[in-house]
Coordinates of C-alpha atoms in Angstrom, one line a residue:
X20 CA 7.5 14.1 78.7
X21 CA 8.1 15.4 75.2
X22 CA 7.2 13.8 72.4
X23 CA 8.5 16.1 69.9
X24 CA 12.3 15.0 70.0
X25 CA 11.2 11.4 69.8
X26 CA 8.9 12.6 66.5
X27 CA 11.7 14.4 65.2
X28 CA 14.2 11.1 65.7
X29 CA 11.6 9.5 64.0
X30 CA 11.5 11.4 60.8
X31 CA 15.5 11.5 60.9
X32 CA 15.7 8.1 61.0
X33 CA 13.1 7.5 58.3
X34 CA 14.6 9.9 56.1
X35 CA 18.2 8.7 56.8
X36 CA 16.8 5.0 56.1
X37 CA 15.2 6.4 52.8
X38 CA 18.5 7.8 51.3
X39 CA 20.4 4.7 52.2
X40 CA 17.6 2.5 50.2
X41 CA 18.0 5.5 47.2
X42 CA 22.2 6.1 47.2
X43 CA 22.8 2.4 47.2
X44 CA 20.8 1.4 44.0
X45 CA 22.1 4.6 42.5
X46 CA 25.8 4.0 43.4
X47 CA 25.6 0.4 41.9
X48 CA 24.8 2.3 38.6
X49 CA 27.5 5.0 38.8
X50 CA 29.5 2.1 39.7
X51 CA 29.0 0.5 36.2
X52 CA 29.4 3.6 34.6
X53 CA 33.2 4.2 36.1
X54 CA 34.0 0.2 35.2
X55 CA 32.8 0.9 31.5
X56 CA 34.7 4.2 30.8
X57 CA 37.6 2.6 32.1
X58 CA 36.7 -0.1 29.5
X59 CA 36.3 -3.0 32.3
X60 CA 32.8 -3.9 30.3
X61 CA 32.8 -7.6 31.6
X62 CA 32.6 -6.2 35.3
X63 CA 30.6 -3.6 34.6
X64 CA 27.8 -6.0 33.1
X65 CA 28.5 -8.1 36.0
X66 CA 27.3 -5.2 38.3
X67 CA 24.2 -3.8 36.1
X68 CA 23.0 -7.7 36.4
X69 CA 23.2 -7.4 40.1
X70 CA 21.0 -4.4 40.0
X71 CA 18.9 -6.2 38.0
X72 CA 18.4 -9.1 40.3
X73 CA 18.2 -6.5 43.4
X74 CA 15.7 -4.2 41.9
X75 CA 13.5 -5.6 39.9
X76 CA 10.8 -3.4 40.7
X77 CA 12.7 0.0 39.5
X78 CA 11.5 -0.3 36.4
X79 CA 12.8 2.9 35.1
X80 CA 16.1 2.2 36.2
X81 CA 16.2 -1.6 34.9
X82 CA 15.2 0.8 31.6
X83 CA 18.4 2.4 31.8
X84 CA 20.6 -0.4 33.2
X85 CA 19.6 -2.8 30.4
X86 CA 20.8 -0.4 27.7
X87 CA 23.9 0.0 29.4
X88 CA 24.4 -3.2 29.7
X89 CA 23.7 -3.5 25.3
X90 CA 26.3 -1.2 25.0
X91 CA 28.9 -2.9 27.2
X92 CA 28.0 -6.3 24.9
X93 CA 28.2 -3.9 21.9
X94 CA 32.2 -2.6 22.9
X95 CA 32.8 -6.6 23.7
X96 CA 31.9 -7.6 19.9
X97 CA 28.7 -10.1 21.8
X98 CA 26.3 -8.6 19.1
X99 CA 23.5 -10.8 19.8
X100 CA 23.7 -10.1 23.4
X101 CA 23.8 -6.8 23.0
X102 CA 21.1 -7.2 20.8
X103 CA 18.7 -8.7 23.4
X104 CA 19.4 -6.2 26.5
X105 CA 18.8 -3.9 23.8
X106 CA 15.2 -4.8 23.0
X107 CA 14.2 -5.4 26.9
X108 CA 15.4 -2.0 27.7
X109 CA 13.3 -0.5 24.4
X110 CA 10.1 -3.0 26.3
X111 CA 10.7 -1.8 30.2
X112 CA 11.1 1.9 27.9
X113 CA 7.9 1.6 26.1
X114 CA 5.4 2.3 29.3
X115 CA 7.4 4.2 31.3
X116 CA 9.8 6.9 29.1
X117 CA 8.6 6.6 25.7
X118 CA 11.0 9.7 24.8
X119 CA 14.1 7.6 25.7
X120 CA 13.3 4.8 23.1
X121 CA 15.4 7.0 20.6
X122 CA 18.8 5.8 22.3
X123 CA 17.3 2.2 21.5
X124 CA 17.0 3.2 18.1
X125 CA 20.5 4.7 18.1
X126 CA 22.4 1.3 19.4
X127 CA 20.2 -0.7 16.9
X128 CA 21.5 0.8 14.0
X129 CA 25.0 0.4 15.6
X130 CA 24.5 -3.0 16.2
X131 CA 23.3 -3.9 12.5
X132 CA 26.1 -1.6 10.9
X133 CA 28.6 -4.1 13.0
X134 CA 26.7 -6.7 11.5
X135 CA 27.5 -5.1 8.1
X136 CA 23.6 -4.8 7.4
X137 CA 23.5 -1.4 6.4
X138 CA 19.7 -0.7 5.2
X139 CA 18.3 -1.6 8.3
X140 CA 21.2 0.8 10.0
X141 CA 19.9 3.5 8.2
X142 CA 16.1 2.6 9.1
X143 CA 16.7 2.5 12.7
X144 CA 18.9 5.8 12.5
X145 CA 15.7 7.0 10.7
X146 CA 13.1 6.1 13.4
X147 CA 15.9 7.8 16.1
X148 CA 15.6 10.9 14.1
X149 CA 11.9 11.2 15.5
X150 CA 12.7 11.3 19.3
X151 CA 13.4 15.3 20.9
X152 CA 16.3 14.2 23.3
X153 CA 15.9 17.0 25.1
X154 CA 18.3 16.2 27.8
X155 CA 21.4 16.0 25.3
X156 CA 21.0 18.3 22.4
X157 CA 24.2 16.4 21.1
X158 CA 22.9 13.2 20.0
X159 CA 21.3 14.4 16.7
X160 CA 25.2 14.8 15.9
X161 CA 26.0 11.4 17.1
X162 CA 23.2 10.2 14.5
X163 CA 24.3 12.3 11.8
X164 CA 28.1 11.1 12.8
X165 CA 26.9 7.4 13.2
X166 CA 24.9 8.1 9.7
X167 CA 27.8 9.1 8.0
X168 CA 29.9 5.9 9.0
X169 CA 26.9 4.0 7.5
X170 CA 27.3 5.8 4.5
X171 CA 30.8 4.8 4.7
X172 CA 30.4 1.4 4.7
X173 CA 28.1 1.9 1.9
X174 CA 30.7 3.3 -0.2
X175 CA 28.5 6.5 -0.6
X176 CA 31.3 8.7 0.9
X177 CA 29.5 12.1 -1.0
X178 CA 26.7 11.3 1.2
X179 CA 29.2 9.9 4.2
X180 CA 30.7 13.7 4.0
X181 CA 27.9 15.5 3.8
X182 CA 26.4 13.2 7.1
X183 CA 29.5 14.3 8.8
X184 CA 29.5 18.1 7.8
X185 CA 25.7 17.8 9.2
X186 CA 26.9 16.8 12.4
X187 CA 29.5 19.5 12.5
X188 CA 27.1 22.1 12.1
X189 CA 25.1 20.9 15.1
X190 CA 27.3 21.2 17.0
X191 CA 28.8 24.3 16.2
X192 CA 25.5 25.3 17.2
X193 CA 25.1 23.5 20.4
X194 CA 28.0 24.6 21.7
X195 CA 30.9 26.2 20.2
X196 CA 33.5 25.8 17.3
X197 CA 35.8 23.9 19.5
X198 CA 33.5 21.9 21.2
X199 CA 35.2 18.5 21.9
X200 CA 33.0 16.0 19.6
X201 CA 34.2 18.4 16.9
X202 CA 37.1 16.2 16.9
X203 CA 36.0 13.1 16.0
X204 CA 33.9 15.0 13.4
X205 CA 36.6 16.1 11.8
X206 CA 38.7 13.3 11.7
X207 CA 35.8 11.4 10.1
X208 CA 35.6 13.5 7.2
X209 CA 39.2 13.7 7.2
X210 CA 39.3 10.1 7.0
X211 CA 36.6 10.2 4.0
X212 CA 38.2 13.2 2.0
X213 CA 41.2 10.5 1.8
X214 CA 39.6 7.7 1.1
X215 CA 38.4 10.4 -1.8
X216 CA 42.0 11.5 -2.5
X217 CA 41.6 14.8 -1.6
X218 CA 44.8 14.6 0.3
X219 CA 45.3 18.4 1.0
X220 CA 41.2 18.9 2.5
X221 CA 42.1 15.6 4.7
X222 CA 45.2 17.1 6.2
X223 CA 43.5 20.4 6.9
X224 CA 40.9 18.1 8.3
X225 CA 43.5 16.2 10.1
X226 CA 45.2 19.3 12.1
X227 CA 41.2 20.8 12.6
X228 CA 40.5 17.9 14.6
X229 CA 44.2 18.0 16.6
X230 CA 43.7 21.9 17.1
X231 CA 40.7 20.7 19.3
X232 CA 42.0 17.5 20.9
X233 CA 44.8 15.3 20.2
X234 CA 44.6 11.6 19.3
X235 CA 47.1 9.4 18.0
X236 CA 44.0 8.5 15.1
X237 CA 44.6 11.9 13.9
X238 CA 48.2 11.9 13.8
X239 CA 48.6 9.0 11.9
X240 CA 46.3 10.0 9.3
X241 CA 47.5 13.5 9.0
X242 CA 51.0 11.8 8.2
X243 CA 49.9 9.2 6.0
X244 CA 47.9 12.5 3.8
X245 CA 51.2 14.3 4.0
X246 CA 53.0 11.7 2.4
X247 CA 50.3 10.9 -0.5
X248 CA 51.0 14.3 -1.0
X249 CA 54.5 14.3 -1.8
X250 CA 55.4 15.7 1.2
X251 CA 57.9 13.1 3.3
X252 CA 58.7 16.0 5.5
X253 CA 59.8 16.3 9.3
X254 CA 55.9 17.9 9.8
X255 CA 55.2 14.0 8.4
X256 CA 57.6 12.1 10.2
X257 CA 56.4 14.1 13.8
X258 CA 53.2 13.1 13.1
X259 CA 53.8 9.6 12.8
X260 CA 56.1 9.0 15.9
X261 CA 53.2 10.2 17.6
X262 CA 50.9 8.1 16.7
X263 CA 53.1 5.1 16.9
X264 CA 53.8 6.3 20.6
X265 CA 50.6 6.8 22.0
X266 CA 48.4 4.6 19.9
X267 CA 47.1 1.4 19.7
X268 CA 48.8 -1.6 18.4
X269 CA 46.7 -1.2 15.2
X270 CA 47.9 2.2 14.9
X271 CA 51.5 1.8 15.9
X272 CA 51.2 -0.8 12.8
X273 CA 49.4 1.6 10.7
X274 CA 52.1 4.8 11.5
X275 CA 55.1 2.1 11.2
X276 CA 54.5 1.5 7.8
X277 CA 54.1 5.1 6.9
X278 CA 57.7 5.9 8.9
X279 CA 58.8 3.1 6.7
X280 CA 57.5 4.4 3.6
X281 CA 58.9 8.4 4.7
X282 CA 62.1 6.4 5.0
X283 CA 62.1 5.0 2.2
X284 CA 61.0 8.3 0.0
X285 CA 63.9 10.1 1.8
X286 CA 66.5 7.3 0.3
X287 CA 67.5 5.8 3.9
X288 CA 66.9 2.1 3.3
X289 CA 67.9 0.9 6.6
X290 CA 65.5 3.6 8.3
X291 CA 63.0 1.4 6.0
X292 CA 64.7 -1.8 7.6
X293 CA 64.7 -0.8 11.4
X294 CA 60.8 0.1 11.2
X295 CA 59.6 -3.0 9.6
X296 CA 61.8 -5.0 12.6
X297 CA 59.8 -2.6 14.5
X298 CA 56.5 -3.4 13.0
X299 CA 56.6 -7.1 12.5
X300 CA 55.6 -9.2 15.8
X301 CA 53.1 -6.3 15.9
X302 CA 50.8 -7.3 13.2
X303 CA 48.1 -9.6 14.8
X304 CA 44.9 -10.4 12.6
X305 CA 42.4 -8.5 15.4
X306 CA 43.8 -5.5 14.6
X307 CA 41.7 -2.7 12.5
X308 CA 43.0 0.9 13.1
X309 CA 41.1 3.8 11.6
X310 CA 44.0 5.8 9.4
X311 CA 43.9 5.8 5.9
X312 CA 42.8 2.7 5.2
X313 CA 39.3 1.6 5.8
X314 CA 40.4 -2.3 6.1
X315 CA 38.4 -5.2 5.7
X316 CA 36.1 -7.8 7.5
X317 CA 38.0 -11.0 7.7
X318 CA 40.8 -10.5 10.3
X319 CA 43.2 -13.0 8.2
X320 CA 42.9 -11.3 5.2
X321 CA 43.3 -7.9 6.9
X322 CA 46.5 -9.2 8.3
X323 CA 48.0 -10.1 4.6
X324 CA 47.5 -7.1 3.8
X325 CA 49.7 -5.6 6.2
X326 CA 52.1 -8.6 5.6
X327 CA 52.3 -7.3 2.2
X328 CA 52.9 -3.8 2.5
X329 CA 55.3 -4.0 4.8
X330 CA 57.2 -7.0 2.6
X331 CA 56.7 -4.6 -0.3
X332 CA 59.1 -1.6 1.7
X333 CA 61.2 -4.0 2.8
X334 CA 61.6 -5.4 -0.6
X335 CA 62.1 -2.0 -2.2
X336 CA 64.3 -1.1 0.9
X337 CA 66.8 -4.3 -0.2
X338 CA 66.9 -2.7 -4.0
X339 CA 68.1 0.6 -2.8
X340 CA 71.4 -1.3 -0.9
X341 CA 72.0 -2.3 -4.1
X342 CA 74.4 -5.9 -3.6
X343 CA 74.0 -9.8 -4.8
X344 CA 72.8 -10.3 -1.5
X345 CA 70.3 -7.5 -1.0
X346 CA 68.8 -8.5 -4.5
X347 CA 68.6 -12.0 -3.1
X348 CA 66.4 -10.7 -0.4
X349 CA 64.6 -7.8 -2.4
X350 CA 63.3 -11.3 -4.2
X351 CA 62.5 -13.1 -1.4
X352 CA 60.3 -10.1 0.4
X353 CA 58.8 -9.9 -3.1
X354 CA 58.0 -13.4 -3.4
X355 CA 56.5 -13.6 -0.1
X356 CA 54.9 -10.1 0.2
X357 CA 53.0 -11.8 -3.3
X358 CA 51.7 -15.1 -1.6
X359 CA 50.2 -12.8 1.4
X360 CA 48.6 -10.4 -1.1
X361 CA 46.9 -13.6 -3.4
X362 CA 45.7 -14.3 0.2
X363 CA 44.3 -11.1 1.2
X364 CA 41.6 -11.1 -1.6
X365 CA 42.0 -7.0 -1.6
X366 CA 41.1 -5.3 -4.4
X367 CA 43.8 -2.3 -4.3
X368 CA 46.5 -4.1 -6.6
X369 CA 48.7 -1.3 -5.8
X370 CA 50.8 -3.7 -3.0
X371 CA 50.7 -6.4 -6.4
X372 CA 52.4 -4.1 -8.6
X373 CA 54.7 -3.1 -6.5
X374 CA 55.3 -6.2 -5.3
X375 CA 55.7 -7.7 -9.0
X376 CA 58.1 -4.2 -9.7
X377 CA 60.3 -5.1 -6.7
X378 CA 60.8 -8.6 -7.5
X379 CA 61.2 -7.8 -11.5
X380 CA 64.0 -5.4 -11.0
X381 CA 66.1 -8.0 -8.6
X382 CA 65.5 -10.3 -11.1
X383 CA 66.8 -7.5 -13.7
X384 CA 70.3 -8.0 -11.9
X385 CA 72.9 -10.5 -13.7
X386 CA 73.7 -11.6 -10.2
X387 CA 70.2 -13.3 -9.9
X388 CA 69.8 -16.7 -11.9
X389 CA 67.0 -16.1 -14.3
X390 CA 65.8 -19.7 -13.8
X391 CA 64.2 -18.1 -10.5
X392 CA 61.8 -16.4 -12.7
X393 CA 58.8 -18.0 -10.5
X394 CA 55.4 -17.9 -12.5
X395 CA 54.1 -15.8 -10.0
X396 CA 55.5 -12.6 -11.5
X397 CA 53.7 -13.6 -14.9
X398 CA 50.2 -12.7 -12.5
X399 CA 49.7 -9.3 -15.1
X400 CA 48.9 -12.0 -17.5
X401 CA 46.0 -13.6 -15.3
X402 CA 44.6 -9.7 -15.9
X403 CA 44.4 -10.9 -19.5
X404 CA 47.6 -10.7 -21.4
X405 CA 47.9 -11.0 -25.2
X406 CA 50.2 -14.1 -26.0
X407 CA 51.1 -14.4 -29.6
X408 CA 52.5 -17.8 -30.4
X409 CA 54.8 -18.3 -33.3
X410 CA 53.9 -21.3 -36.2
X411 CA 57.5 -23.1 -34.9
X412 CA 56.7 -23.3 -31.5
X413 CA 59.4 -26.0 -30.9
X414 CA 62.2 -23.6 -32.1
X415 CA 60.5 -20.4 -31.3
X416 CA 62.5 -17.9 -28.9
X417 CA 59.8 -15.7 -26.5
X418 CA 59.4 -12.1 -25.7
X419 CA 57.0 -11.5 -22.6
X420 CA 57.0 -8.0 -22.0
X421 CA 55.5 -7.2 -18.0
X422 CA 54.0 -4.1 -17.4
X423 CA 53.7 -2.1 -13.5
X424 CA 52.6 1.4 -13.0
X425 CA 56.1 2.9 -13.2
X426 CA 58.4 0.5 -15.0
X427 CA 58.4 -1.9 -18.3
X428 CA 60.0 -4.9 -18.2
X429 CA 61.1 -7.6 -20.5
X430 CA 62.2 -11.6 -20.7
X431 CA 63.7 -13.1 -23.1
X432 CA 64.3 -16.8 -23.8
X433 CA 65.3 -19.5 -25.8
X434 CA 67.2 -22.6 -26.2
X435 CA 70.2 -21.4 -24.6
X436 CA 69.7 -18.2 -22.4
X437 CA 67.3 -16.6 -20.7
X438 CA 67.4 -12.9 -18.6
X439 CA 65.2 -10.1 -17.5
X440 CA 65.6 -6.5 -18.9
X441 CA 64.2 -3.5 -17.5
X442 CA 63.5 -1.4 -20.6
X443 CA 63.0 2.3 -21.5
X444 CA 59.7 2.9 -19.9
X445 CA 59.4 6.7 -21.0
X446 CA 60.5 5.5 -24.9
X447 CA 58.4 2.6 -25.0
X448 CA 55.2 5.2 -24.0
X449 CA 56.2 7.6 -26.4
X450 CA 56.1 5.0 -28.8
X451 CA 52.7 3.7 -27.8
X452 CA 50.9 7.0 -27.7
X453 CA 52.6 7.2 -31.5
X454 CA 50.5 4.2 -32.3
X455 CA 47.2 4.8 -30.3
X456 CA 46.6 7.6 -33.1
X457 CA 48.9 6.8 -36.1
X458 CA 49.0 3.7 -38.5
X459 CA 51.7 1.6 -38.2
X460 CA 53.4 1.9 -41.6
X461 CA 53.6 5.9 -40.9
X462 CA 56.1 4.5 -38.2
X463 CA 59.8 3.7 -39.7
X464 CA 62.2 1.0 -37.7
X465 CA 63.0 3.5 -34.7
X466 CA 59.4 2.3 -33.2
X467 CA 60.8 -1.6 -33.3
X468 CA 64.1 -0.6 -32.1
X469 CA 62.9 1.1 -29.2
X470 CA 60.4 -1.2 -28.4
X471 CA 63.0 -4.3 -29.2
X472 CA 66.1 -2.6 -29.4
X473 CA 67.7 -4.8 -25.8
X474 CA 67.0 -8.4 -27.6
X475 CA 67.7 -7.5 -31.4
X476 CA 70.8 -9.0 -31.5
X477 CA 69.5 -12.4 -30.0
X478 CA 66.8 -12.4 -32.5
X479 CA 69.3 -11.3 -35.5
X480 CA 69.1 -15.0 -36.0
X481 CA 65.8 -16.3 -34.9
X482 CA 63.1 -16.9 -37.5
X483 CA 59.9 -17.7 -34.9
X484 CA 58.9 -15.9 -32.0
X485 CA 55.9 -16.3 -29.6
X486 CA 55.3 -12.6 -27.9
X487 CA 53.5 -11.5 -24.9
X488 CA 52.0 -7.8 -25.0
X489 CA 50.1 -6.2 -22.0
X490 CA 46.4 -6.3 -22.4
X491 CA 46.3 -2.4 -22.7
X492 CA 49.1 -2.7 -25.7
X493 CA 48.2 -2.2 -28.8
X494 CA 49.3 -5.6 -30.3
X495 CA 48.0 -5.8 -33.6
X496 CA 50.0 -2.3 -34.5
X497 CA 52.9 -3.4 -32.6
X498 CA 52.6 -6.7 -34.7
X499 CA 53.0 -4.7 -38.2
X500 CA 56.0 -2.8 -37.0
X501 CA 59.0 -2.5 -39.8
X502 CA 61.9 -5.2 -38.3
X503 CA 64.3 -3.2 -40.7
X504 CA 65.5 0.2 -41.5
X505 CA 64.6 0.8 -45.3
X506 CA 66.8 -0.2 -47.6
X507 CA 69.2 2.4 -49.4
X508 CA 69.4 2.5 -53.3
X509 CA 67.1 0.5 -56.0
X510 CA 64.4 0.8 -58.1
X511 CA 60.8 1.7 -56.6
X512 CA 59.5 -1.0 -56.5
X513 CA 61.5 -3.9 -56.9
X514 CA 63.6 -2.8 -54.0
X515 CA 63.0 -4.9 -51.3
X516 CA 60.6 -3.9 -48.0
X517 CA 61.8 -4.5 -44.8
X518 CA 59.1 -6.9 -43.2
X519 CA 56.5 -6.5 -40.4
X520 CA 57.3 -8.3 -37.0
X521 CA 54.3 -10.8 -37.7
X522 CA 56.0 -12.0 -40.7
X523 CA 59.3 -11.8 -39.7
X524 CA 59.2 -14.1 -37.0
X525 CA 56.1 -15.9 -38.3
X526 CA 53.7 -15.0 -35.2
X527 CA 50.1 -16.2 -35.3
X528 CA 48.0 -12.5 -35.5
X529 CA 45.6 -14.2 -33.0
X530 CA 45.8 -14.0 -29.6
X531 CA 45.9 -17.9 -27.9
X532 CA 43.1 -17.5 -25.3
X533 CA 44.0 -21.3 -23.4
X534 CA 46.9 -19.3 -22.1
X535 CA 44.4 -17.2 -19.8
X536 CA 41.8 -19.6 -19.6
X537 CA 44.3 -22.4 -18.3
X538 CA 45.8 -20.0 -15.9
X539 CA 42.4 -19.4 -14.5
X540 CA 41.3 -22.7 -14.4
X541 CA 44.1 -23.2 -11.9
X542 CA 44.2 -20.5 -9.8
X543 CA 40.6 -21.9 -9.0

């Protein structure tokens, strides 16, 4: 008898047995990693903890299946979780692949950046720095990308670029100009040369990173520079479609309210109209897309925000139809994009003052009843107004004149009527720049008239006035304006001067600071 085929079944079957006991480990991790790139993180945790359980004694596998299993609590927002498997991969990583501990490093300063603690970020992205990673050249970019995100947040976006121009270079080197992290590269520093204003770099930046791979990120952002730039064009408008078609519901928000605002540059109010219907049940407080703008961290407030943008277009969408009705509703967006704003705590007050514009103008309209002049749109004085009061108070008519960044407005009242004007906005800053650098008795009656000219026949009358001036006006020149043209004929001088508006209408040259300070008090 031979033993050799009975040897040589032997070794089969031991070698067989061997690559069972190897693949099925070894599947269980490739496993996880096809649940967690089809973003199923919940079952691909659930499988990395069964190879936990079943392997405990691969210690260098347990190395890599606890990080995995960080990152998956990472993408699932469970920071502290994430934390944790973090810090017993970094320990099982410690005796057995030291080199690794630099993707430890990496997540760590992810982690604390989600946590908004930005220093330590930066520390941990420091100590990663250290680590060779020779078997992905690539990951010194993903720190210098990850850096530049930090920065970011940090609201160093000089440093933020340069992070991200870093990373660029890398991997130019690496691998090639159109390598496919190059994307997401370039649409970060697209997305920081905008929040920089540099609207043409970030649409360069914006079709670099599509020329390499599309994503409906880039698109959105490439339309929103186009249109910042004064460019509503069909290049715009293509650009946006896309990204409200294949993106997220963040970003189909984000790209619906830039369709609505190319609609509403192009004049087609109910193109404005059908994308807000569009965009409305969409907006849901979770949502944070990465276009233009950066966001915020409470979900709520995030959410107002949208609300009032998008009740901004729609009011400005009403103005353009231009009938009783639609000014009833260009007020009513106005009124309730305003509440959402106050609510949003954001510092841009660009969505105020257009807000305040839209709802100012409706008001404008004879068709309105001016006792639906809410409070609300006297906000530019919480901003700290100058309020003049007269010495008659009791008898006193009022001028408040209401400033946005494109229009001048102004209300009149008394004992018997009261209305909103929209005044002469290019006149009225001819005449301020006048004052900024001349004396106000260089100035003849044309100044007041400009300035005044809508309500001088209602004040021919009056003999008190209380006034409210913008705090950028300058009030105290505007208070020693002539009322009168100069009288013709007599005798220098006994002929009589015409009389500054303080006198005239006997206003107090003091501001009245309870007005503010009372308004403040409340809105605490």
């Amino acid at each position: 008898m031979n033993p050799l085929p009975l040897f040589s079944g032997l070794i089969l079957m031991l070698c067989f047995g061997i690559n069972v006991a190897l693949a099925q480990p070894q599947e269980l991790l490739h496993k996880a990693d096809s649940l967690a790139k089809a973003l199923q993180y919940e079952e691909a945790n659930a499988t990395l903890s069964a190879f936990t359980k079943a392997y405990p004694q691969r210690k260098y596998d347990l190395g890599e299946a606890y990080f995995k299993m960080a990152g998956n609590h990472f993408h699932l927002g469970q920071l502290e979780s994430a934390r944790q498997c973090n810090q017993q991969s970094a320990d099982l990583r410690m005796a057995i692949a030291p080199d690794a501990l630099g993707l430890n490093e990496q997540l760590s300063a992810c982690i604390h950046l989600a946590e908004g603690q930005y220093d330590t970020a930066l520390e941990h992205l420091d100590k990663a720095r250290l680590y060779p990673f020779f078997d992905d050249p690539l990951i010194p970019a993903e720190i210098a990308l990850l850096e530049s995100e930090i920065q970011e947040q940090r609201q160093q976006y000089d440093l933020a670029l340069k992070a991200a121009r870093s990373a660029a270079e890398i991997v130019e080197i690496v691998e090639s100009e159109e390598a496919p992290l190059l994307a997401d590269i370039y649409l970060q520093q697209a997305h920081l040369l905008a929040i920089k204003q540099d609207w043409a770099a970030a649409a360069q930046a914006c079709q670099a990173s599509l020329k390499i791979g599309e994503s409906p990120e880039a698109h959105l952002l490439l339309g929103q520079t186009l249109l910042a730039i004064g460019q509503p064009s069909e290049e715009a408008k293509a650009a946006l479609t896309k990204a409200q078609e294949q993106g997220t519901t963040a970003v189909q928000i984000e790209a619906g309210l830039a369709l609505a605002q190319w609609e509403l540059k192009n004049e087609k109010p109910y193109g404005v109209l059908a994308q807000i219907d569009r965009v409305s049940p969409l907006i849901n407080p979770q949502q944070v897309s990465r276009g233009q703008d950066t966001g915020i961290h409470k979900p709520g407030q995030k959410q107002d925000y949208l609300i009032a943008k998008m009740e901004s277009l729609r009011a400005q969408a009403y103005l353009m139809e231009a009938s009783p009705d639609s000014y009833v509703q260009a007020l009513d967006a106005a009124y309730t994009g305003l509440e959402a704003w106050q609510r949003s705590a954001k510092e841009d007050t660009l969505p105020e003052d257009q807000l305040l514009e839209a709802g100012l103008k409706a008001l404008s309209h004879r068709e309105i009843e001016v006792n639906e002049f809410n409070t609300q749109f006297l906000m530019l004085y919480h901003r700290g107004a100058q309020i003049f009061f007269a010495d008659r108070q009791e008898k006193a008519a009022h001028i408040f004149f209401l400033e946005t960044r494109s229009a001048i407005f102004g209300k009149y009242g008394d004992a018997d009527t009261a209305f909103i004007k929209q005044l002469d906005y290019k006149a009225i800053q001819q005449i301020r720049s006048k004052l900024d650098t001349e004396a106000p008795d260089a100035l003849d009656y044309n100044a007041f008239q400009q300035i005044f000219g809508p309500f001088e026949a209602l004040l021919a009358n009056k003999k008190a006035l209380t006034l409210g001036l913008p705090k950028t006006w300058p009030a105290q020149k505007i208070l020693e304006l002539p009322t009168a043209p100069e009288p013709d004929g007599g005798i220098w001088p006994f002929r009589r001067q015409p009389k500054p508006l303080r006198e005239r209408f006997r206003i107090n040259d003091t501001p009245d600071q309870t007005f503010n300070q009372s308004r403040k008090s409340s809105e605490r």
